[in-house]
XYZ file of C-alpha atoms in Angstrom:
170
model
C 36.320 106.623 83.725
C 35.137 107.266 87.322
C 36.673 104.131 88.514
C 40.102 105.119 86.938
C 39.977 108.785 88.320
C 38.879 107.893 91.794
C 42.163 106.188 93.035
C 44.208 108.968 91.401
C 42.065 111.633 93.257
C 42.461 109.790 96.476
C 46.273 109.476 96.071
C 46.634 113.116 95.089
C 44.425 114.227 97.936
C 46.291 112.039 100.401
C 49.593 113.403 99.302
C 48.426 117.047 99.299
C 46.995 116.619 102.979
C 50.094 114.648 103.985
C 52.422 117.557 102.785
C 50.033 120.058 104.398
C 50.023 118.124 107.654
C 53.782 118.033 107.780
C 54.034 121.684 107.120
C 51.307 122.339 109.618
C 52.978 120.254 112.290
C 56.109 122.409 111.944
C 54.197 125.681 111.689
C 52.232 124.903 114.790
C 55.464 124.341 116.711
C 56.808 127.699 115.497
C 53.591 129.493 116.123
C 53.469 128.174 119.659
C 57.190 129.184 120.205
C 56.338 132.674 118.891
C 53.255 132.982 121.123
C 55.388 132.080 124.214
C 58.451 134.081 123.375
C 57.473 137.100 121.403
C 55.330 139.680 123.005
C 52.799 141.409 120.764
C 50.283 142.554 123.227
C 49.055 145.656 121.616
C 48.943 143.975 118.080
C 46.978 141.003 119.555
C 44.475 143.350 121.390
C 44.053 145.334 118.035
C 43.437 141.977 116.023
C 40.947 140.757 118.761
C 39.147 144.115 118.681
C 38.315 143.828 114.860
C 34.760 143.031 113.778
C 34.219 139.825 111.793
C 34.589 141.008 108.238
C 37.872 143.007 108.857
C 39.063 139.965 110.684
C 38.382 137.898 107.428
C 40.334 140.508 105.433
C 43.194 140.325 107.735
C 43.117 136.542 107.850
C 43.502 136.592 103.983
C 46.390 138.944 103.934
C 49.176 136.250 104.450
C 47.612 134.023 101.724
C 47.337 136.827 99.205
C 50.931 137.969 99.826
C 52.741 134.632 100.080
C 50.689 132.454 97.771
C 52.276 133.973 94.530
C 55.632 132.650 95.802
C 54.691 129.086 94.792
C 55.035 129.880 90.928
C 58.178 131.835 91.670
C 59.654 128.805 93.467
C 58.504 126.471 90.611
C 60.149 128.716 88.153
C 63.349 128.634 90.172
C 63.254 124.901 90.263
C 62.485 124.664 86.577
C 65.496 126.879 85.615
C 68.005 124.715 87.545
C 67.982 126.626 90.848
C 66.593 123.750 92.712
C 67.706 124.736 96.261
C 66.668 128.302 95.889
C 63.201 127.177 94.558
C 62.733 124.726 97.475
C 63.974 127.000 100.105
C 61.578 129.727 98.791
C 58.731 127.360 98.731
C 59.262 125.874 102.204
C 60.120 129.124 103.768
C 57.038 131.015 102.399
C 54.825 128.057 103.030
C 55.887 127.892 106.660
C 55.529 131.621 107.012
C 52.059 131.644 105.439
C 50.881 128.776 107.719
C 52.277 130.357 110.894
C 50.732 133.650 110.203
C 47.330 132.055 109.180
C 47.388 129.763 112.098
C 48.042 132.676 114.644
C 45.486 134.915 113.028
C 42.826 132.075 112.989
C 43.674 131.387 116.705
C 42.967 135.129 117.470
C 39.937 135.581 115.311
C 38.259 132.090 115.055
C 35.096 133.075 117.045
C 34.535 136.246 114.981
C 35.242 134.350 111.706
C 32.624 131.690 112.569
C 29.967 134.447 112.790
C 30.391 134.838 109.078
C 27.918 132.241 107.637
C 29.978 131.572 104.398
C 33.288 131.211 106.325
C 31.600 128.879 108.887
C 30.082 126.811 106.078
C 33.495 126.490 104.235
C 35.240 125.660 107.450
C 32.622 122.992 108.268
C 33.133 121.407 104.818
C 37.020 121.662 105.223
C 36.622 119.893 108.608
C 34.290 117.216 107.051
C 36.711 116.584 104.156
C 39.641 116.325 106.455
C 37.733 113.929 108.793
C 36.881 111.798 105.822
C 40.375 111.714 104.450
C 41.653 110.736 107.771
C 39.150 107.960 107.980
C 40.343 106.472 104.784
C 42.477 103.330 104.797
C 45.108 105.046 102.744
C 45.525 107.732 105.364
C 45.625 105.296 108.137
C 48.467 103.553 106.295
C 50.395 106.579 105.689
C 49.985 107.745 109.432
C 51.170 104.175 110.568
C 54.220 104.410 108.218
C 54.856 107.945 109.606
C 54.751 106.856 113.172
C 57.007 103.916 112.444
C 59.593 106.246 110.801
C 59.389 108.633 113.780
C 59.785 105.843 116.181
C 62.839 104.492 114.364
C 64.418 107.984 114.143
C 63.897 108.480 117.881
C 65.303 104.888 118.661
C 68.352 105.747 116.407
C 68.850 109.144 118.031
C 68.675 107.702 121.475
C 71.166 105.051 120.503
C 73.500 107.527 118.880
C 73.157 109.799 122.001
C 74.058 107.065 124.272
C 77.094 106.021 122.066
C 78.422 109.597 122.103
C 77.968 109.949 125.761
C 79.791 106.530 126.435
C 82.512 107.677 124.075
C 82.915 110.913 126.098
C 82.804 109.270 129.498
C 85.454 106.576 128.454
C 87.849 109.485 127.358
C 87.659 110.993 130.908
């Protein structure tokens, strides 16, 4: 039974982490953009002034508020409102990840002073490193890079075609 379940577990874990990596890549870009363009100096100072356990409570707020949207999104999809369900899922997941990433960035040092949090974060980091070391993950990353390169080449080719078309009309 273990031999049958192990590949299924690997595939499910890889799919979960792949989807999470895609969402996180987008969320990190949004988060960096917000950090550069939106000034919340007083809010950041207040968050940084919090002790470790209140920081943990604040860190969990986006998860507690936005995680229940997933079943709502699943319900919307199941009742035939596919676009609404997918939009709700993607929007809330991105918002949750952006908020969690920003809060983690601001409170990481304090959160690591909490032994249980530091232990869980260490295990999460180990699991992510193990998954990224698997052959399946490397294959998925290679396919992802190839697809990204293809899209970039296609976009460059299309941009060149459009610019040649515009200059030929002038």
